[in-house]
Amino acid sequence: MPLKLNEAITLFLSVRRGFETCLLNEIKRNPRLNCIERIHYKRTDTSNDLPSETQPDASNQLTSIIDLGSTRIKRYSDDKWLYIPNKEEPSVTRKDAPVTTQTQRIKYVDKCKIRLQAGGLEVKCNRKWLIGCVLGLRSVESVWLRVGIPFRCQDGLDVTHRISRLPWSQYLPPVPIEKIPLRIISRHSSVWSSVVIDECVREGIRSYLNSNPTAGTKSYIDPDDFCISVTINRNTCYVAVQCSSRLSPRHFNFGNKTSNIVPIKPKEELVPLWSLSKTKLQAYLEARQKVEATRTSNQGVIPPPLSAGENAARNNSLERKKFIENQNLICTDKYDTADVLVAGILHANSLFKALKKRPLRVWNPFCGNGLVISEIIALILQLPNFTAENPPSTLFRDLVLEKDIDLYNSVLEDHMKPEPQDTKDVEIVGSDTSLLNLSQAAAKLNNLYSFYSPLIDKVLRLPLAVSLHQVNLETIAPRMYGSTVITKIPCINKEAGTEHTYETIKAYRLFGNLIGSRSDWKGVFAIVGGRAFEYYSGLEWRCIAKANNARGGMIKLLRWTGKGKTFKSPEERLEQLNELDFV
């Protein structure tokens, strides 16, 4: 293996707070990434023990002559004092922070060290492991590459001076400094203002560019997928850059280049959808596309082709924003675009073991837009995040291996070959009462197949049985004998009105009655937000995993214990009813 791939780097894998263990499980189950030397599960604070020379010694205190004029007094406990002989102390001079340059000795590693932190994993690894994690880990929100080494800072001038000594020429893309987004976090530090830190960081980067004219930046790219993270914790500053693009939503939803190469029209898209809501939505989307096309032509800007390097990355970013806006327009659930969240939930131990059993029949009674089904298919087939026709961004390639393009392509090709999986006895069934939701699920599955068609042996179909049905729960439930139920429960939205709330609660009760009336289920798992479903379903659930978001909301993975829910007293029932949170 070339030494360039073994060069030591430090990463931070960002994940939803609470799902760090699920991400660690995914790393352990990946044969290409399971080269772990050590795992630090919890950061332990070092105790300030006294050195041996300051420990009390009865013999020395009785026999030695103490001169209070030439000694220092140090208190080491509540009721004892020590007399420490005065020593000749050398003069202490403040040294500048070390400069991280390419001429320093480079460290090479073969294995990685992982430290669990709140909101992600800190990994000390090599460049090959970095490529593997961006391609293979599906429960990662984004990957951050550390710049230089952490440093101490006491004020704004100190931050500016230390930032200017970091090797920014290796990490900055051709982006103007004023447009680079910054993510600033300060905890228990003397420099706490985000405005001051923002100005100091940008001033430090300008100072570095002025002293290094060859590292100048250009100003023709919109930095949507690039960000600089500055975290100051107890006056220690950690600087990192986002080396991977945002991995959620999945790129096959909006950035598929395979469809431009092989224009295949799936038969499912030719089926007419006689739905008023679908027609209204389609008319709205077409009208907005015409308005945007007219606005672009008036400005004299022609959208670049998808194969045009950095312009393709910008186009993908715009398509990503459009996809999220469309999903928010159609659905009221904010988790309908959280592909990474569902992928992390699937790596919970009990749910992962259930998906590894054969034969396997998975039933998703609330199919929605097909988010859960697509992630289950990707997990069973071990599909990567990118393909050869849809590679990672050019920025990621420049940060990892800028000069060795052939070596970078060979590593990508090696990691993009999924191992053959046993899918003979696997069946996935999705059902929903909304034709609009089923049409979105069918479109998502078609996009998934089109994106990964070079990696799939089957022609015009997925290598496992997948079916979607527009049917009520009570009609399809008797036919799902011996199934594993995995679904994302629809949430209750206050803004939707009383009628929507009543229909959702009615679906909760019906689902609870159907599940509780039978004992042939291989397992029942539910992804929920809030506590309304646990109350109205009438079943006893056990929380397997839960995560918090930045706004304080919580999403949980529940498993049915096989029992009905009982209350000890009417007061307990009323108390739980008052604690319900309708999101």
mmCIF file of C-alpha atoms in Angstrom, residues 71-313:
data_model
loop_
_atom_site.group_PDB
_atom_site.id
_atom_site.type_symbol
_atom_site.label_atom_id
_atom_site.label_comp_id
_atom_site.label_asym_id
_atom_site.label_seq_id
_atom_site.Cartn_x
_atom_site.Cartn_y
_atom_site.Cartn_z
ATOM 1 C CA THR A 71 10.466 28.541 51.756
ATOM 2 C CA ARG A 72 7.077 28.498 50.106
ATOM 3 C CA ILE A 73 3.935 27.323 51.816
ATOM 4 C CA LYS A 74 1.540 25.054 49.929
ATOM 5 C CA ARG A 75 -1.733 23.722 51.199
ATOM 6 C CA TYR A 76 -2.453 20.173 50.023
ATOM 7 C CA SER A 77 -5.495 19.367 52.186
ATOM 8 C CA ASP A 78 -7.995 21.046 54.440
ATOM 9 C CA ASP A 79 -6.018 20.844 57.700
ATOM 10 C CA LYS A 80 -2.349 20.363 56.711
ATOM 11 C CA TRP A 81 0.365 22.580 55.306
ATOM 12 C CA LEU A 82 3.621 21.715 53.592
ATOM 13 C CA TYR A 83 6.874 23.607 53.678
ATOM 14 C CA ILE A 84 8.491 23.229 50.271
ATOM 15 C CA PRO A 85 12.133 24.271 50.017
ATOM 16 C CA ASN A 86 12.653 27.097 47.569
ATOM 17 C CA LYS A 87 14.419 25.935 44.391
ATOM 18 C CA GLU A 88 16.137 27.862 41.705
ATOM 19 C CA GLU A 89 13.498 28.140 39.019
ATOM 20 C CA PRO A 90 14.608 28.894 35.468
ATOM 21 C CA SER A 91 13.121 31.909 33.770
ATOM 22 C CA VAL A 92 10.041 30.978 31.783
ATOM 23 C CA THR A 93 9.687 32.550 28.355
ATOM 24 C CA ARG A 94 6.525 32.302 26.298
ATOM 25 C CA LYS A 95 7.011 30.402 23.090
ATOM 26 C CA ASP A 96 4.989 30.754 19.954
ATOM 27 C CA ALA A 97 2.664 27.985 18.871
ATOM 28 C CA PRO A 98 4.282 25.343 16.686
ATOM 29 C CA VAL A 99 3.707 25.772 12.990
ATOM 30 C CA THR A 100 2.269 22.751 11.204
ATOM 31 C CA THR A 101 4.128 22.456 7.907
ATOM 32 C CA GLN A 102 4.643 19.780 5.300
ATOM 33 C CA THR A 103 8.346 19.586 6.120
ATOM 34 C CA GLN A 104 7.650 18.056 9.513
ATOM 35 C CA ARG A 105 7.923 14.338 9.949
ATOM 36 C CA ILE A 106 4.732 12.614 8.802
ATOM 37 C CA LYS A 107 3.237 9.916 10.984
ATOM 38 C CA TYR A 108 1.907 6.725 9.407
ATOM 39 C CA VAL A 109 -0.659 4.423 11.009
ATOM 40 C CA ASP A 110 -2.331 1.159 10.009
ATOM 41 C CA LYS A 111 -5.137 1.022 12.580
ATOM 42 C CA CYS A 112 -7.520 3.573 14.011
ATOM 43 C CA LYS A 113 -8.346 4.799 17.500
ATOM 44 C CA ILE A 114 -11.926 5.803 18.259
ATOM 45 C CA ARG A 115 -13.181 8.053 21.039
ATOM 46 C CA LEU A 116 -16.909 8.389 21.705
ATOM 47 C CA GLN A 117 -18.097 11.960 22.172
ATOM 48 C CA ALA A 118 -21.470 13.634 22.392
ATOM 49 C CA GLY A 119 -22.722 13.988 18.838
ATOM 50 C CA GLY A 120 -20.184 11.807 17.042
ATOM 51 C CA LEU A 121 -16.937 9.865 17.069
ATOM 52 C CA GLU A 122 -13.394 11.217 17.048
ATOM 53 C CA VAL A 123 -11.228 8.885 14.963
ATOM 54 C CA LYS A 124 -7.454 8.911 14.541
ATOM 55 C CA CYS A 125 -6.865 6.972 11.333
ATOM 56 C CA ASN A 126 -5.249 7.151 7.883
ATOM 57 C CA ARG A 127 -6.442 8.499 4.546
ATOM 58 C CA LYS A 128 -7.597 5.138 3.250
ATOM 59 C CA TRP A 129 -9.901 4.757 6.257
ATOM 60 C CA LEU A 130 -11.274 8.230 5.497
ATOM 61 C CA ILE A 131 -12.218 7.190 1.961
ATOM 62 C CA GLY A 132 -13.788 3.992 3.260
ATOM 63 C CA CYS A 133 -15.930 5.747 5.868
ATOM 64 C CA VAL A 134 -17.285 8.327 3.400
ATOM 65 C CA LEU A 135 -18.240 5.564 0.976
ATOM 66 C CA GLY A 136 -19.384 2.851 3.380
ATOM 67 C CA LEU A 137 -20.910 4.475 6.492
ATOM 68 C CA ARG A 138 -24.564 5.299 5.900
ATOM 69 C CA SER A 139 -25.400 6.587 9.399
ATOM 70 C CA VAL A 140 -22.967 9.540 9.281
ATOM 71 C CA GLU A 141 -24.332 13.046 8.809
ATOM 72 C CA SER A 142 -20.978 14.468 7.653
ATOM 73 C CA VAL A 143 -17.240 13.878 8.034
ATOM 74 C CA TRP A 144 -14.928 16.590 9.411
ATOM 75 C CA LEU A 145 -11.159 16.647 8.873
ATOM 76 C CA ARG A 146 -9.063 18.347 11.561
ATOM 77 C CA VAL A 147 -6.773 21.186 10.485
ATOM 78 C CA GLY A 148 -3.388 21.225 12.215
ATOM 79 C CA ILE A 149 -3.250 20.486 15.932
ATOM 80 C CA PRO A 150 -5.425 21.917 18.758
ATOM 81 C CA PHE A 151 -4.044 25.022 20.455
ATOM 82 C CA ARG A 152 -4.655 27.104 23.559
ATOM 83 C CA CYS A 153 -6.153 30.578 23.273
ATOM 84 C CA GLN A 154 -6.989 33.245 25.850
ATOM 85 C CA ASP A 155 -8.339 36.153 23.796
ATOM 86 C CA GLY A 156 -9.277 37.199 20.271
ATOM 87 C CA LEU A 157 -5.753 38.229 19.285
ATOM 88 C CA ASP A 158 -4.494 34.834 20.337
ATOM 89 C CA VAL A 159 -7.108 33.132 18.156
ATOM 90 C CA THR A 160 -6.176 35.251 15.138
ATOM 91 C CA HIS A 161 -2.464 34.587 15.602
ATOM 92 C CA ARG A 162 -2.874 30.822 15.983
ATOM 93 C CA ILE A 163 -5.331 30.544 13.078
ATOM 94 C CA SER A 164 -2.873 32.321 10.778
ATOM 95 C CA ARG A 165 -0.252 29.637 11.487
ATOM 96 C CA LEU A 166 -2.389 26.696 10.331
ATOM 97 C CA PRO A 167 -1.678 25.121 6.886
ATOM 98 C CA TRP A 168 -4.754 26.471 5.097
ATOM 99 C CA SER A 169 -3.299 25.911 1.629
ATOM 100 C CA GLN A 170 -4.014 22.181 2.026
ATOM 101 C CA TYR A 171 -7.656 22.606 3.035
ATOM 102 C CA LEU A 172 -9.173 25.728 1.469
ATOM 103 C CA PRO A 173 -11.117 25.245 -1.791
ATOM 104 C CA PRO A 174 -11.334 27.989 -4.442
ATOM 105 C CA VAL A 175 -13.896 29.937 -2.420
ATOM 106 C CA PRO A 176 -13.853 33.571 -1.245
ATOM 107 C CA ILE A 177 -13.216 33.875 2.477
ATOM 108 C CA GLU A 178 -16.276 36.040 3.093
ATOM 109 C CA LYS A 179 -18.620 33.331 1.767
ATOM 110 C CA ILE A 180 -17.187 30.399 3.723
ATOM 111 C CA PRO A 181 -19.743 29.332 6.367
ATOM 112 C CA LEU A 182 -18.427 28.870 9.905
ATOM 113 C CA ARG A 183 -19.808 26.611 12.627
ATOM 114 C CA ILE A 184 -18.717 28.071 15.968
ATOM 115 C CA ILE A 185 -19.083 26.403 19.375
ATOM 116 C CA SER A 186 -17.609 27.863 22.572
ATOM 117 C CA ARG A 187 -17.921 26.222 25.996
ATOM 118 C CA HIS A 188 -16.342 27.291 29.303
ATOM 119 C CA SER A 189 -13.861 29.589 27.528
ATOM 120 C CA SER A 190 -12.744 33.188 27.884
ATOM 121 C CA VAL A 191 -13.526 33.777 24.193
ATOM 122 C CA TRP A 192 -17.255 33.096 24.009
ATOM 123 C CA SER A 193 -18.775 35.524 21.483
ATOM 124 C CA SER A 194 -19.497 33.883 18.119
ATOM 125 C CA VAL A 195 -19.208 37.268 16.381
ATOM 126 C CA VAL A 196 -15.715 37.851 17.777
ATOM 127 C CA ILE A 197 -14.597 34.317 16.936
ATOM 128 C CA ASP A 198 -15.946 34.672 13.384
ATOM 129 C CA GLU A 199 -13.993 37.888 12.807
ATOM 130 C CA CYS A 200 -10.813 36.443 14.324
ATOM 131 C CA VAL A 201 -10.943 33.278 12.211
ATOM 132 C CA ARG A 202 -11.489 35.147 8.944
ATOM 133 C CA GLU A 203 -8.769 37.649 9.813
ATOM 134 C CA GLY A 204 -6.362 34.812 10.581
ATOM 135 C CA ILE A 205 -7.080 33.130 7.236
ATOM 136 C CA ARG A 206 -6.538 36.442 5.412
ATOM 137 C CA SER A 207 -3.226 36.869 7.207
ATOM 138 C CA TYR A 208 -2.152 33.400 6.100
ATOM 139 C CA LEU A 209 -3.132 34.063 2.474
ATOM 140 C CA ASN A 210 -1.285 37.391 2.468
ATOM 141 C CA SER A 211 1.888 35.692 3.677
ATOM 142 C CA ASN A 212 1.413 32.815 1.187
ATOM 143 C CA PRO A 213 0.477 34.341 -2.190
ATOM 144 C CA THR A 214 0.485 30.933 -3.908
ATOM 145 C CA ALA A 215 -2.464 29.841 -1.740
ATOM 146 C CA GLY A 216 -4.838 32.502 -3.039
ATOM 147 C CA THR A 217 -8.496 31.662 -3.528
ATOM 148 C CA LYS A 218 -10.853 32.335 -6.404
ATOM 149 C CA SER A 219 -14.410 33.582 -6.213
ATOM 150 C CA TYR A 220 -16.572 31.662 -8.659
ATOM 151 C CA ILE A 221 -17.973 28.852 -6.498
ATOM 152 C CA ASP A 222 -20.854 28.932 -4.062
ATOM 153 C CA PRO A 223 -19.533 27.025 -0.991
ATOM 154 C CA ASP A 224 -22.659 25.039 -0.159
ATOM 155 C CA ASP A 225 -20.899 21.790 0.743
ATOM 156 C CA PHE A 226 -17.881 23.325 2.512
ATOM 157 C CA CYS A 227 -17.797 24.543 6.091
ATOM 158 C CA ILE A 228 -15.199 25.339 8.756
ATOM 159 C CA SER A 229 -15.870 24.189 12.314
ATOM 160 C CA VAL A 230 -14.275 26.074 15.217
ATOM 161 C CA THR A 231 -14.833 24.537 18.658
ATOM 162 C CA ILE A 232 -13.334 26.189 21.745
ATOM 163 C CA ASN A 233 -13.660 24.039 24.859
ATOM 164 C CA ARG A 234 -11.979 25.245 28.060
ATOM 165 C CA ASN A 235 -9.732 27.607 26.087
ATOM 166 C CA THR A 236 -8.560 24.830 23.734
ATOM 167 C CA CYS A 237 -9.451 25.438 20.085
ATOM 168 C CA TYR A 238 -10.175 22.626 17.605
ATOM 169 C CA VAL A 239 -10.432 23.545 13.909
ATOM 170 C CA ALA A 240 -11.848 21.202 11.259
ATOM 171 C CA VAL A 241 -13.227 21.386 7.720
ATOM 172 C CA GLN A 242 -16.138 19.469 6.252
ATOM 173 C CA CYS A 243 -14.399 17.155 3.806
ATOM 174 C CA SER A 244 -17.524 15.244 2.763
ATOM 175 C CA SER A 245 -20.666 16.758 1.368
ATOM 176 C CA ARG A 246 -23.810 16.477 3.437
ATOM 177 C CA LEU A 247 -24.798 12.826 3.225
ATOM 178 C CA SER A 248 -28.487 13.317 3.998
ATOM 179 C CA PRO A 249 -30.761 13.215 2.032
ATOM 180 C CA ARG A 250 -29.242 10.512 -0.153
ATOM 181 C CA HIS A 251 -27.727 11.589 -3.438
ATOM 182 C CA PHE A 252 -29.831 9.170 -5.465
ATOM 183 C CA ASN A 253 -32.868 11.377 -4.712
ATOM 184 C CA PHE A 254 -31.558 14.390 -6.627
ATOM 185 C CA GLY A 255 -27.982 13.931 -7.957
ATOM 186 C CA ASN A 256 -28.275 10.867 -10.201
ATOM 187 C CA LYS A 257 -26.041 11.049 -13.278
ATOM 188 C CA THR A 258 -26.738 7.484 -14.353
ATOM 189 C CA SER A 259 -30.148 8.494 -15.656
ATOM 190 C CA ASN A 260 -28.427 10.899 -18.058
ATOM 191 C CA ILE A 261 -26.219 8.123 -19.382
ATOM 192 C CA VAL A 262 -28.818 5.346 -19.661
ATOM 193 C CA PRO A 263 -32.290 6.895 -19.953
ATOM 194 C CA ILE A 264 -34.491 4.032 -18.713
ATOM 195 C CA LYS A 265 -38.147 4.807 -18.098
ATOM 196 C CA PRO A 266 -39.502 2.421 -15.437
ATOM 197 C CA LYS A 267 -42.909 0.948 -16.131
ATOM 198 C CA GLU A 268 -44.195 2.067 -12.741
ATOM 199 C CA GLU A 269 -43.937 5.713 -13.777
ATOM 200 C CA LEU A 270 -46.208 5.122 -16.783
ATOM 201 C CA VAL A 271 -49.150 4.151 -14.556
ATOM 202 C CA PRO A 272 -51.643 7.083 -14.371
ATOM 203 C CA LEU A 273 -52.250 8.414 -10.882
ATOM 204 C CA TRP A 274 -55.862 9.627 -10.681
ATOM 205 C CA SER A 275 -55.316 11.733 -7.601
ATOM 206 C CA LEU A 276 -56.301 15.363 -7.212
ATOM 207 C CA SER A 277 -53.510 16.096 -4.734
ATOM 208 C CA LYS A 278 -50.946 14.526 -7.056
ATOM 209 C CA THR A 279 -52.178 16.608 -10.001
ATOM 210 C CA LYS A 280 -52.099 19.786 -7.924
ATOM 211 C CA LEU A 281 -48.584 19.071 -6.694
ATOM 212 C CA GLN A 282 -47.311 18.253 -10.179
ATOM 213 C CA ALA A 283 -48.757 21.486 -11.568
ATOM 214 C CA TYR A 284 -47.137 23.464 -8.768
ATOM 215 C CA LEU A 285 -43.716 21.897 -9.349
ATOM 216 C CA GLU A 286 -43.878 22.426 -13.111
ATOM 217 C CA ALA A 287 -44.880 26.071 -12.667
ATOM 218 C CA ARG A 288 -42.031 26.706 -10.251
ATOM 219 C CA GLN A 289 -39.533 25.062 -12.605
ATOM 220 C CA LYS A 290 -40.686 27.344 -15.422
ATOM 221 C CA VAL A 291 -40.303 30.421 -13.211
ATOM 222 C CA GLU A 292 -36.787 29.415 -12.173
ATOM 223 C CA ALA A 293 -35.813 28.652 -15.774
ATOM 224 C CA THR A 294 -37.081 32.075 -16.888
ATOM 225 C CA ARG A 295 -35.217 33.812 -14.068
ATOM 226 C CA THR A 296 -31.993 32.012 -14.965
ATOM 227 C CA SER A 297 -32.284 32.872 -18.660
ATOM 228 C CA ASN A 298 -32.943 36.536 -17.856
ATOM 229 C CA GLN A 299 -29.776 36.719 -15.804
ATOM 230 C CA GLY A 300 -27.796 35.225 -18.675
ATOM 231 C CA VAL A 301 -26.540 32.313 -16.574
ATOM 232 C CA ILE A 302 -26.713 28.849 -18.098
ATOM 233 C CA PRO A 303 -26.790 25.965 -15.629
ATOM 234 C CA PRO A 304 -23.552 23.972 -15.978
ATOM 235 C CA PRO A 305 -23.656 20.288 -16.920
ATOM 236 C CA LEU A 306 -23.376 17.702 -14.172
ATOM 237 C CA SER A 307 -19.908 16.681 -15.306
ATOM 238 C CA ALA A 308 -18.399 20.145 -14.982
ATOM 239 C CA GLY A 309 -16.345 19.672 -11.810
ATOM 240 C CA GLU A 310 -17.153 22.176 -9.108
ATOM 241 C CA ASN A 311 -20.172 23.482 -11.038
ATOM 242 C CA ALA A 312 -21.634 19.992 -10.848
ATOM 243 C CA ALA A 313 -21.256 20.077 -7.066
#
